[in-house]
mmCIF file of C-alpha atoms in Angstrom:
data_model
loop_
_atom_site.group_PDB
_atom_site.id
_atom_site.type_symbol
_atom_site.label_atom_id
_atom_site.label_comp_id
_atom_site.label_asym_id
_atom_site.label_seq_id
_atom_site.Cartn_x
_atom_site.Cartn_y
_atom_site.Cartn_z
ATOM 1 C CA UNK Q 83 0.000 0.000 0.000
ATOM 2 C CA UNK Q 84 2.667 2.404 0.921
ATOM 3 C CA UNK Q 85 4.573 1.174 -2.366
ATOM 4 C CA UNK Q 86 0.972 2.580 -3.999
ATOM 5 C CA UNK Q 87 0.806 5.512 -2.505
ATOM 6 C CA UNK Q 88 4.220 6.680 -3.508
ATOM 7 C CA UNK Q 89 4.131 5.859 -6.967
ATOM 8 C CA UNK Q 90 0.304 7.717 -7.246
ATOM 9 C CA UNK Q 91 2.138 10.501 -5.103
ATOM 10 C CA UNK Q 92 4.850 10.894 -8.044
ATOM 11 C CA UNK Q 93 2.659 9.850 -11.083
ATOM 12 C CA UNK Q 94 2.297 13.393 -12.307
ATOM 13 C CA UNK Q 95 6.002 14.145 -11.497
ATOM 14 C CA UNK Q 96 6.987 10.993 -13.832
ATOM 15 C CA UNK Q 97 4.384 12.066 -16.211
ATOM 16 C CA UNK Q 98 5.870 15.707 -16.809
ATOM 17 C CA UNK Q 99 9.502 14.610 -16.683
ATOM 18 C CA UNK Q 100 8.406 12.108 -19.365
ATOM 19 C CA UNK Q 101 6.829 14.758 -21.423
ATOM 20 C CA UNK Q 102 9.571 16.902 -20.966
ATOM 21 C CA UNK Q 103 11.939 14.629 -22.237
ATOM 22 C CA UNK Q 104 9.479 13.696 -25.308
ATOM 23 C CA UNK Q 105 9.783 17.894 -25.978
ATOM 24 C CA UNK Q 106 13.455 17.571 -25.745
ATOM 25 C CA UNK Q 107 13.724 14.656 -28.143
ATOM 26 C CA UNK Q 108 11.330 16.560 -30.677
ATOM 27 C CA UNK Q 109 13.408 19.938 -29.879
ATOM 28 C CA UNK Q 110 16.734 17.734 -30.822
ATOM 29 C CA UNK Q 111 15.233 16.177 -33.965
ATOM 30 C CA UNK Q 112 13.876 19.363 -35.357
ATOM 31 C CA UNK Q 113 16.908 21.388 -34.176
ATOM 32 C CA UNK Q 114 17.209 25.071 -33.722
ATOM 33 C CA UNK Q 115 18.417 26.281 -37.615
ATOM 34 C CA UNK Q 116 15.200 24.328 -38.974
ATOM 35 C CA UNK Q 117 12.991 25.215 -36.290
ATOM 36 C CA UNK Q 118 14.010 29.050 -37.207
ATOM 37 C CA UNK Q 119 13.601 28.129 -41.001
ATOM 38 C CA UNK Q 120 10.110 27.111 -40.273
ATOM 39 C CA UNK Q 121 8.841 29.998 -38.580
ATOM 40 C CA UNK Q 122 10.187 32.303 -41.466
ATOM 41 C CA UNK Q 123 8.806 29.883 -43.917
ATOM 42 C CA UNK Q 124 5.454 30.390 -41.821
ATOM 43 C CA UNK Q 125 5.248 33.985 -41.576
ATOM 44 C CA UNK Q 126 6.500 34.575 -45.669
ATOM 45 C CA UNK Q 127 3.434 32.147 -46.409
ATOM 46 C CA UNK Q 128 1.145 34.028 -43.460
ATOM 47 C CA UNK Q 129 2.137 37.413 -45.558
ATOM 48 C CA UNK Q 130 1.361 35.825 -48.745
ATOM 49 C CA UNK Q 131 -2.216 35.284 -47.224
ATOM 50 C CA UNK Q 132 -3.164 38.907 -46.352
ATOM 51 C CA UNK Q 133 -1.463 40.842 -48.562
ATOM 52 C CA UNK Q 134 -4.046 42.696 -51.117
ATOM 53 C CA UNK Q 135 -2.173 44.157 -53.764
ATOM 54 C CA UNK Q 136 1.204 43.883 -55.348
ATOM 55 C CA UNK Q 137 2.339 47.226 -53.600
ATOM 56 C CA UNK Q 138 2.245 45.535 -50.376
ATOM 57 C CA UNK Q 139 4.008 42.394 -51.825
ATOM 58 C CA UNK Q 140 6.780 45.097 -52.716
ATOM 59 C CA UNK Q 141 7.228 46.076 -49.414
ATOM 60 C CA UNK Q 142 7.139 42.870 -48.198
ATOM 61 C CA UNK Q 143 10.059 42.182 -50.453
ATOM 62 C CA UNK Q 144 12.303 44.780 -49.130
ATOM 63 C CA UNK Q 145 11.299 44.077 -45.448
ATOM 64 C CA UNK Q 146 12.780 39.994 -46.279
ATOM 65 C CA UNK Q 147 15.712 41.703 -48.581
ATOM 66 C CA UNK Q 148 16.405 43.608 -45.437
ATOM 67 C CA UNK Q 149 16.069 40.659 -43.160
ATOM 68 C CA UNK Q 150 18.758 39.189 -44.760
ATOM 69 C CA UNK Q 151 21.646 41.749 -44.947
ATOM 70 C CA UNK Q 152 20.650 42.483 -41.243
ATOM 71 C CA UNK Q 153 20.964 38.994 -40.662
ATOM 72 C CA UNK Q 154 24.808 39.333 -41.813
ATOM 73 C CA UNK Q 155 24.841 42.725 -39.226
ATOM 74 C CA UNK Q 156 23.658 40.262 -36.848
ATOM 75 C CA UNK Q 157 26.817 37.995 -36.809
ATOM 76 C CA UNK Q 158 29.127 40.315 -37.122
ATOM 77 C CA UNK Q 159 27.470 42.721 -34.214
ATOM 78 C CA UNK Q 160 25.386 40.214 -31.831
ATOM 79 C CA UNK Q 161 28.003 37.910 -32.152
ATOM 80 C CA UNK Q 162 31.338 39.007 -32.127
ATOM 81 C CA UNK Q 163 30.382 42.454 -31.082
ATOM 82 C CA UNK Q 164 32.545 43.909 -33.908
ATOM 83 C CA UNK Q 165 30.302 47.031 -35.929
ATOM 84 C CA UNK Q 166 30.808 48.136 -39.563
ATOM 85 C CA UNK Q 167 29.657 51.293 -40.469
ATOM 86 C CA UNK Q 168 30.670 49.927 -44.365
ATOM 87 C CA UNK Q 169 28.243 47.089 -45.058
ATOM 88 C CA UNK Q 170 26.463 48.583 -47.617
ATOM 89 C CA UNK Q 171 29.339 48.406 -49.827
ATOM 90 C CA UNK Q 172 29.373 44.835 -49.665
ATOM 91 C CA UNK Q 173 25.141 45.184 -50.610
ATOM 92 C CA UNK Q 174 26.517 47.324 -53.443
ATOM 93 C CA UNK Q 175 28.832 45.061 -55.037
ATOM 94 C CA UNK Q 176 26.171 42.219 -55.085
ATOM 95 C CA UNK Q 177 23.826 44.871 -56.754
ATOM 96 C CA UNK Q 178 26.417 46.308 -59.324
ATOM 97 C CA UNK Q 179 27.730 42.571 -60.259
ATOM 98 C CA UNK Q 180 24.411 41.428 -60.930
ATOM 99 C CA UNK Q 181 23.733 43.934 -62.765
ATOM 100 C CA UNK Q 182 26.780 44.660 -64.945
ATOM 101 C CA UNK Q 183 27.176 41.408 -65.926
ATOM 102 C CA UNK Q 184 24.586 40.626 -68.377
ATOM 103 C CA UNK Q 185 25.757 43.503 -70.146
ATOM 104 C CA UNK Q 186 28.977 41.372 -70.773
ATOM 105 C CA UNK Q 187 26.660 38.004 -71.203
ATOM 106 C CA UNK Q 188 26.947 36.904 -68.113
ATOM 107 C CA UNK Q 189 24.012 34.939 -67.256
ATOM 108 C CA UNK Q 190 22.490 37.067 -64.080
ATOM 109 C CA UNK Q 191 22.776 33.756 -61.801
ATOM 110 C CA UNK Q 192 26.630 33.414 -62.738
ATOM 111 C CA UNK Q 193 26.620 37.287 -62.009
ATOM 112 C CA UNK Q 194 25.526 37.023 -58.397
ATOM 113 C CA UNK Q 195 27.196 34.202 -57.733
ATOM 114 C CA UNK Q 196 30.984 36.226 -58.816
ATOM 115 C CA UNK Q 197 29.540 39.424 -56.991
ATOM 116 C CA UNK Q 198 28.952 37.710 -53.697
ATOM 117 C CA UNK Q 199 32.431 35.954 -53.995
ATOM 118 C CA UNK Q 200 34.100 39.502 -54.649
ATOM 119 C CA UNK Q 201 32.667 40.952 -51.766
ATOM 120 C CA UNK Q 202 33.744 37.689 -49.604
ATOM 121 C CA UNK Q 203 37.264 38.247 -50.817
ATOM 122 C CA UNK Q 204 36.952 41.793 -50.547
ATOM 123 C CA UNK Q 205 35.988 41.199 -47.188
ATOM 124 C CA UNK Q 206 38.432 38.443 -46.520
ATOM 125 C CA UNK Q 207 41.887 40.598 -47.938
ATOM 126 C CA UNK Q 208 40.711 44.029 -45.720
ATOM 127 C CA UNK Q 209 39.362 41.772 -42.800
ATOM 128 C CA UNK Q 210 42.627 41.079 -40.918
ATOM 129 C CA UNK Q 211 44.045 44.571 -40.813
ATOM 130 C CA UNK Q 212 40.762 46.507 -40.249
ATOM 131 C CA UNK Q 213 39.859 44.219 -37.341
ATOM 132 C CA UNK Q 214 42.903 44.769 -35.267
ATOM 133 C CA UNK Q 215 41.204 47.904 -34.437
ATOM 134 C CA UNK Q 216 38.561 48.013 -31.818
ATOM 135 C CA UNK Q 217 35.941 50.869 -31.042
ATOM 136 C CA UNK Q 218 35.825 53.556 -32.679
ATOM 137 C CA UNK Q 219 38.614 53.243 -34.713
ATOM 138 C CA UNK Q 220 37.258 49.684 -36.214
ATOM 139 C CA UNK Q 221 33.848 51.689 -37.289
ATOM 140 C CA UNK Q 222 36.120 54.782 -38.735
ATOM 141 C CA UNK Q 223 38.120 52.201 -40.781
ATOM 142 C CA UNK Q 224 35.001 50.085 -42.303
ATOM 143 C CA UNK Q 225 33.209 53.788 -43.009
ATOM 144 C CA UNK Q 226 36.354 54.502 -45.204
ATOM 145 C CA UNK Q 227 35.810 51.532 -46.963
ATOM 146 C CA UNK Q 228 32.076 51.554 -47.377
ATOM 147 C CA UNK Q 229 32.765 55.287 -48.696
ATOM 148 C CA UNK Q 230 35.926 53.684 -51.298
ATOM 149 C CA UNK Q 231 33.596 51.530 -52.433
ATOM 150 C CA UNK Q 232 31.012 54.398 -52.835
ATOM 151 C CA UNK Q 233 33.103 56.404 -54.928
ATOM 152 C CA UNK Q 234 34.039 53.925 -57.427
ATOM 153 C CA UNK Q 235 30.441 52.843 -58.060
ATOM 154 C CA UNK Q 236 29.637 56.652 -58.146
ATOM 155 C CA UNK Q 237 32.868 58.327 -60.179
ATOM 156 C CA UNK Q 238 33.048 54.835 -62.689
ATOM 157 C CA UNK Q 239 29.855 56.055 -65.047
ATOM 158 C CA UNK Q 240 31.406 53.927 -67.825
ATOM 159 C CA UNK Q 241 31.022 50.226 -66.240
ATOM 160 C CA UNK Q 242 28.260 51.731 -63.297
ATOM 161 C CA UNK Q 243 26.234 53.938 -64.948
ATOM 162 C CA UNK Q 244 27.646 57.019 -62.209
ATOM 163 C CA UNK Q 245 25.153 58.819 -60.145
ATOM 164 C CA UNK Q 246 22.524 57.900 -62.055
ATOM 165 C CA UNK Q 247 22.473 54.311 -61.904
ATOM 166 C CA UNK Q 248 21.867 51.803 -64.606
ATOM 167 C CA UNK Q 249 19.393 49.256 -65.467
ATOM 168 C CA UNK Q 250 19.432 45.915 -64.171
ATOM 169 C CA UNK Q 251 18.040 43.201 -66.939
ATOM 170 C CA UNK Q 252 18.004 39.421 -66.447
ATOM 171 C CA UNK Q 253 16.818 36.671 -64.483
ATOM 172 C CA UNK Q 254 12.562 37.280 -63.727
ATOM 173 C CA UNK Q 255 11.379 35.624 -60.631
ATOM 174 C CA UNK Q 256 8.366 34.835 -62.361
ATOM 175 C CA UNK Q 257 10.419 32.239 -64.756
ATOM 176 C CA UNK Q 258 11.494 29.901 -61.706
ATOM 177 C CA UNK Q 259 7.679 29.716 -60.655
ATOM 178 C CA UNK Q 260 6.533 28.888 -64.455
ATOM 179 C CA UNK Q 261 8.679 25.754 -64.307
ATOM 180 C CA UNK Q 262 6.681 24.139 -61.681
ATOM 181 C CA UNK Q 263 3.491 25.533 -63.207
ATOM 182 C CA UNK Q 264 2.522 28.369 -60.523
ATOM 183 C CA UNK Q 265 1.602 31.498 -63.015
ATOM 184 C CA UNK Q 266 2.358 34.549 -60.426
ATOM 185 C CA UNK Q 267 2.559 38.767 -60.503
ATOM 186 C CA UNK Q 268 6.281 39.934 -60.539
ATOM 187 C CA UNK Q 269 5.462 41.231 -57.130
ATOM 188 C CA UNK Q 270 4.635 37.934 -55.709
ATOM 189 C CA UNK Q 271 7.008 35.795 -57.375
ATOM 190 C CA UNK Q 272 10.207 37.949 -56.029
ATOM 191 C CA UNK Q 273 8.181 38.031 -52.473
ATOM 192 C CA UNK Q 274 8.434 34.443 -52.022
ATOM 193 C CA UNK Q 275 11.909 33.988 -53.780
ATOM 194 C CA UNK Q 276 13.229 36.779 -51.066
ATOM 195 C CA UNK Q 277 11.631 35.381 -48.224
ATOM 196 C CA UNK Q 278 13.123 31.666 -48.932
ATOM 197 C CA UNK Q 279 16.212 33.415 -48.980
ATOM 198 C CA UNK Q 280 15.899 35.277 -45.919
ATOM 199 C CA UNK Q 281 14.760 31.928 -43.894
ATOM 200 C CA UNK Q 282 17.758 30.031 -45.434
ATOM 201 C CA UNK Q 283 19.954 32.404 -44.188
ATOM 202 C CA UNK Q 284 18.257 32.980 -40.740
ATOM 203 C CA UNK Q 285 18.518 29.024 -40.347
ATOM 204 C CA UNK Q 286 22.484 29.130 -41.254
ATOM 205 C CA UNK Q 287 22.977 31.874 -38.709
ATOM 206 C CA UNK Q 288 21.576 30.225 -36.004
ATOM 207 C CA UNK Q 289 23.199 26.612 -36.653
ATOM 208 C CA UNK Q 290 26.407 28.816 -36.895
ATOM 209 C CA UNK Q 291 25.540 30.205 -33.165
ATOM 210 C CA UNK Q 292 24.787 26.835 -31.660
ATOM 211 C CA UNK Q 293 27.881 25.278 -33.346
ATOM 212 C CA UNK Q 294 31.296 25.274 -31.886
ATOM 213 C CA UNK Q 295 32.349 28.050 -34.402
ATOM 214 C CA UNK Q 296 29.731 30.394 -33.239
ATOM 215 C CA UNK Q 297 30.788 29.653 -29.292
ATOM 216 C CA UNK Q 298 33.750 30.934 -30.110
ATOM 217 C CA UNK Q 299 32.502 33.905 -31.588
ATOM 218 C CA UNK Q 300 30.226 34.815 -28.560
ATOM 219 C CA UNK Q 301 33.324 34.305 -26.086
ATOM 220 C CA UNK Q 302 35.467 36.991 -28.475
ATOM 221 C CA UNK Q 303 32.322 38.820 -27.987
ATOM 222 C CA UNK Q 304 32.593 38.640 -23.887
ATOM 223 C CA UNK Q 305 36.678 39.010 -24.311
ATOM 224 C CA UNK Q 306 39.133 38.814 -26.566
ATOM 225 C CA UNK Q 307 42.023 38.267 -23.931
ATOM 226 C CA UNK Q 308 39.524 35.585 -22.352
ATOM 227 C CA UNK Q 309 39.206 33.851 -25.609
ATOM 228 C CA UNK Q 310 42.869 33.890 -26.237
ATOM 229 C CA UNK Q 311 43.492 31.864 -23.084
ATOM 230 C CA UNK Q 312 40.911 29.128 -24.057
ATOM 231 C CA UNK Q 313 43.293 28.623 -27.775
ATOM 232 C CA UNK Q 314 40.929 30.484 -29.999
ATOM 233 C CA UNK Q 315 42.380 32.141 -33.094
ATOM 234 C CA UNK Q 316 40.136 35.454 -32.286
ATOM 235 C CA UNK Q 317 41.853 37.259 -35.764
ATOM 236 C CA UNK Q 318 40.602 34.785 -37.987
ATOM 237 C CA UNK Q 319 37.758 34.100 -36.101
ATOM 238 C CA UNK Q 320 36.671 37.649 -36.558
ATOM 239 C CA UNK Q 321 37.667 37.300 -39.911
ATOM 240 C CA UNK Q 322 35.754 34.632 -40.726
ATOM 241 C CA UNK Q 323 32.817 36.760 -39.321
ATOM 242 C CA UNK Q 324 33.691 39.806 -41.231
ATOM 243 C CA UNK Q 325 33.220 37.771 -44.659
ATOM 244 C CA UNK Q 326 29.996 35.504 -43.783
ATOM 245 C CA UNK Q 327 28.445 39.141 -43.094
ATOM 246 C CA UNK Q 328 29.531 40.533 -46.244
ATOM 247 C CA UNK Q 329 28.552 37.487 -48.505
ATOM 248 C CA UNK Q 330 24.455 37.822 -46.536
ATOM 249 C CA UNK Q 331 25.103 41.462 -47.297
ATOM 250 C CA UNK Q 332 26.013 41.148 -51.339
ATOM 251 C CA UNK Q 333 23.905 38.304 -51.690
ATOM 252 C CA UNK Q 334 20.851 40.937 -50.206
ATOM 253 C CA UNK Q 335 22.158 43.811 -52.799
ATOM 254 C CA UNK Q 336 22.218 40.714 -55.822
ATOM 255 C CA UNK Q 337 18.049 40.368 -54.553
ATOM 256 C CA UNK Q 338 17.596 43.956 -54.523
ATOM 257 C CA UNK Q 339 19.008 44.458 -58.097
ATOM 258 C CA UNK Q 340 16.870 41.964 -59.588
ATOM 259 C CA UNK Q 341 13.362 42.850 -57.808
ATOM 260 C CA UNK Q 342 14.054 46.622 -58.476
ATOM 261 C CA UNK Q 343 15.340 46.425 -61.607
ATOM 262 C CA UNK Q 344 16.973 49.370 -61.277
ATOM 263 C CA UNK Q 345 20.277 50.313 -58.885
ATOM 264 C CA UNK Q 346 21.715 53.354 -57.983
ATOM 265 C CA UNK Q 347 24.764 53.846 -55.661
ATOM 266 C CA UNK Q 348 22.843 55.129 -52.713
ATOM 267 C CA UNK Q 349 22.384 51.277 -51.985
ATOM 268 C CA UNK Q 350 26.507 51.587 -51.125
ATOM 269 C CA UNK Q 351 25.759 54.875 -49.288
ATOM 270 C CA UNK Q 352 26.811 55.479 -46.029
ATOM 271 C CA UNK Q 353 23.043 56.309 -44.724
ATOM 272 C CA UNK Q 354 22.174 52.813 -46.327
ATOM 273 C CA UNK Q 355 25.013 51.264 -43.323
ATOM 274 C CA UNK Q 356 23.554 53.663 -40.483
ATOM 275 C CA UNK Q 357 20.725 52.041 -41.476
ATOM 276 C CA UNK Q 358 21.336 48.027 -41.444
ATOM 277 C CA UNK Q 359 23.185 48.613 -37.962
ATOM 278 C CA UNK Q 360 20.032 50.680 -36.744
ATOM 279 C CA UNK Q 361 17.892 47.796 -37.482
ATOM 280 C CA UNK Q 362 19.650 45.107 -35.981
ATOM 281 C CA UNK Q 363 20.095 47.032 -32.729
ATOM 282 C CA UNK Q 364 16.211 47.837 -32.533
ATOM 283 C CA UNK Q 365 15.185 44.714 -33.192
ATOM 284 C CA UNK Q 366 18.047 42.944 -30.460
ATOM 285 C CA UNK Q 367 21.577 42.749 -32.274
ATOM 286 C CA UNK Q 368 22.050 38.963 -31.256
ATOM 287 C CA UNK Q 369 18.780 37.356 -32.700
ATOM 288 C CA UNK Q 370 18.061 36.846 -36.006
ATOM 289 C CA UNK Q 371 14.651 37.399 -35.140
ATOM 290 C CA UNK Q 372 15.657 40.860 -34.047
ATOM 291 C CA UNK Q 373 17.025 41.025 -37.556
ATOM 292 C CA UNK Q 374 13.305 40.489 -39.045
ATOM 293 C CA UNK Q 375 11.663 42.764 -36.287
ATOM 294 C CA UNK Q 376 14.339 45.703 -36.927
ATOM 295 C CA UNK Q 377 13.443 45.528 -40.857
ATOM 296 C CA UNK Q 378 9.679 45.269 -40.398
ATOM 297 C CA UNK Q 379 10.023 48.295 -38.514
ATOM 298 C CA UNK Q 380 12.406 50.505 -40.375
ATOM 299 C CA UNK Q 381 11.076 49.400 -43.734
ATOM 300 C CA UNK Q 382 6.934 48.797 -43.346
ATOM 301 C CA UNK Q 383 6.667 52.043 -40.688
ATOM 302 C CA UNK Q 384 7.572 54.648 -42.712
ATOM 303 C CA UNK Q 385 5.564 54.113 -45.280
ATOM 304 C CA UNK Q 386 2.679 54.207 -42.751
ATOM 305 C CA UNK Q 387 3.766 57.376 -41.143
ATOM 306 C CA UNK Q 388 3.452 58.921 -44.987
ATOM 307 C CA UNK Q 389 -0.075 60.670 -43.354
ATOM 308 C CA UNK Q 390 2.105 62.708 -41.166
ATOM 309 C CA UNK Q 391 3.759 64.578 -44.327
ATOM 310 C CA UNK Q 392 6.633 66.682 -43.122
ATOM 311 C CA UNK Q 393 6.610 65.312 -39.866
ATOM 312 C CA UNK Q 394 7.095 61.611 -40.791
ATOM 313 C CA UNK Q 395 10.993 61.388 -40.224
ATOM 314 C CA UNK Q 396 10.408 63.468 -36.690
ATOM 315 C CA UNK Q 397 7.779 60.835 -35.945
ATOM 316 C CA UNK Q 398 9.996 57.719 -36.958
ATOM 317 C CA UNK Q 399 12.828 59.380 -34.719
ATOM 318 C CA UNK Q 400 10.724 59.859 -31.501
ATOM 319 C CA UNK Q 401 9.644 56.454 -31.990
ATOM 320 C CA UNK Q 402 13.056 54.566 -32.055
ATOM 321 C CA UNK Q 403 14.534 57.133 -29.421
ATOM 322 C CA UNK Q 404 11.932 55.775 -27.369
ATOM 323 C CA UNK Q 405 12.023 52.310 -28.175
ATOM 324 C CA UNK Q 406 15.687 51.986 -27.613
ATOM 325 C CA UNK Q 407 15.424 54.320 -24.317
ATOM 326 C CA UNK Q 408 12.600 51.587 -23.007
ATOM 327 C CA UNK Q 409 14.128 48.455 -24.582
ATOM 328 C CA UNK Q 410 17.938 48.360 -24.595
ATOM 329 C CA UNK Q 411 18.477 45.393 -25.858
ATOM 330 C CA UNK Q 412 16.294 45.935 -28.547
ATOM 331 C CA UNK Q 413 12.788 44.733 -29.085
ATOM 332 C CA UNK Q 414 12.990 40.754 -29.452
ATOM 333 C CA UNK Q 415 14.883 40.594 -26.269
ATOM 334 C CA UNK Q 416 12.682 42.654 -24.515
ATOM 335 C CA UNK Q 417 9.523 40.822 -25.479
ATOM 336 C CA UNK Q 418 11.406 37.572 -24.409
ATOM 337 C CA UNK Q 419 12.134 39.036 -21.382
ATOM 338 C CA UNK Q 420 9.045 40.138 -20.258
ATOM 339 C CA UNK Q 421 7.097 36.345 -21.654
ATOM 340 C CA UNK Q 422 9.899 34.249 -19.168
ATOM 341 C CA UNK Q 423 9.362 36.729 -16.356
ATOM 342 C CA UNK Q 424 5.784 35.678 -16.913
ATOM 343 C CA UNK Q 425 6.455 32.152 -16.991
ATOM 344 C CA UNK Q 426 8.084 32.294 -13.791
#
């Protein structure tokens, strides 16, 4: 009887423990980079639902497009704690490759696919002296090069097209969606191709955080001396940073190129950086999903504070001084905070 009584006594103890484990064993099978891929894929196709016209697919397509060069920010910044103030070169030189290549009959595919690998070994040859700075000096250094790179793309008119910009012809989402018989808007069709990128490249950043390379990156992040002692290489762990954010940011600028079908060198523009850094930190500069909240907001809100006019950049201002006076950590961690701290 007393045997009984114990084992009714801890029945619903076993029975949670049990479930818990069954969680865990689902959480391990799944695993985090899929589990991430799957909520993107789920909240493209929830956008896809609700969307009425093709204006709001276009937005929705620079929001993803966004997601993903911020995604880049993300490693480099929420990771190793390293900021570049030059990124958007990087999303220039996937733009300009993509589109100067067809002009030389270079399939726009083949295009991209050289862009992003100059602005990886771009990134790769400037990576180890740059990041021997810290601070300040590391953000002065990376704005010089964002502004190099700005020049060229600006002062070049013969091969970019100058100030004006040039014309970017090739590769139509709508083509890859024909193939498999779906007949959709131009709109649509580079809405769904930029948000399968942007959840392919969330899921990579977030296997690279739980894998031993990330650790590594996160304990530069904490100290560089500390990871020293523990045998980490911290320069070419930082280096290897500095180019997997430059490849998300080209292969974002190689997207943009195609959907607009237009590119001017404002993408490379110093504003264009302040920008991709001040999205990551509002949305919470180590979460990808910070990455996607920070471009929802700095892409989709001002074009609904348009009915305040003049006052819309004041508006947008007060709101993010606000936001980042309230939520320090940006918005994602905040929210998490506040749901465990309800939990408990």
């Amino acid at each position: 009887m007393a045997g009984q009584g114990t084992t009714a006594a801890t029945a619903p103890v076993e029975t949670a423990r049990r479930a818990h484990a069954g969680d865990g064993k689902a959480r391990a099978l799944i695993g985090p980079g899929l589990r991430t891929f799957l909520i993107f894929a789920v909240l493209v196709a929830l956008g896809a639902l609700i969307f009425p016209s093709s204006y709001f697919y276009r937005v929705g397509t620079l929001v993803w497009i966004n997601t993903l060069a911020v995604t880049g920010i993300v490693v480099l910044l929420g990771y190793v704690g390293l900021v570049s103030l030059g990124h958007a070169g990087f999303f220039a030189i996937g733009a300009y490759a993509t589109a100067i290549g067809p002009n030389y009959g270079i399939p726009s595919p083949l295009a991209m696919a050289g862009g992003v690998a100059l602005a990886g070994l771009l990134a790769l040859v400037v990576g180890r002296p740059i990041l021997r700075l810290s601070g300040y000096y590391l953000a002065i250094a990376t704005l010089g090069l964002g502004m190099l790179i700005w020049m060229v793309l600006s002062k070049e008119a013969w091969l970019t097209g100058g100030p004006d910009g040039m014309t970017v012809s090739g590769m139509n989402a709508r083509n890859l969606f024909k193939l498999v018989g779906l007949k959709l808007k131009s709109a649509e069709a580079w809405y769904w191709v930029a948000g399968f990128v942007a959840a392919i490249g969330a899921a990579i950043a977030v296997n690279l955080a739980n894998s031993p390379s990330g650790r590594a990156l996160r304990a530069i992040h904490d100290s560089d001396v500390a990871a020293r002692s523990l045998g980490i290489d911290v320069a070419r762990a930082k280096s290897r940073a500095f180019v997997i954010s430059a490849i998300y940011a080209a292969v974002a600028g190689a997207l943009l190129a195609l959907a607009n079908g237009y590119i001017t060198p404002e993408t490379g523009g110093f504003m264009h950086s302040v920008e991709m850094v001040t999205m990551a930190v509002l949305g919470g500069a180590a979460s990808v999903f910070g990455a996607l909240v920070g471009a929802l907001i700095l892409t989709a809100l001002p074009q609904l504070l348009t009915v305040f006019a003049d006052y819309e950049h004041m508006v947008l201002g007060a709101i993010m001084v606000v936001t980042m006076i309230a939520m320090r950590r940006g918005l994602v961690p905040f929210i998490a905070d506040l749901w465990n701290r309800r939990k408990s």
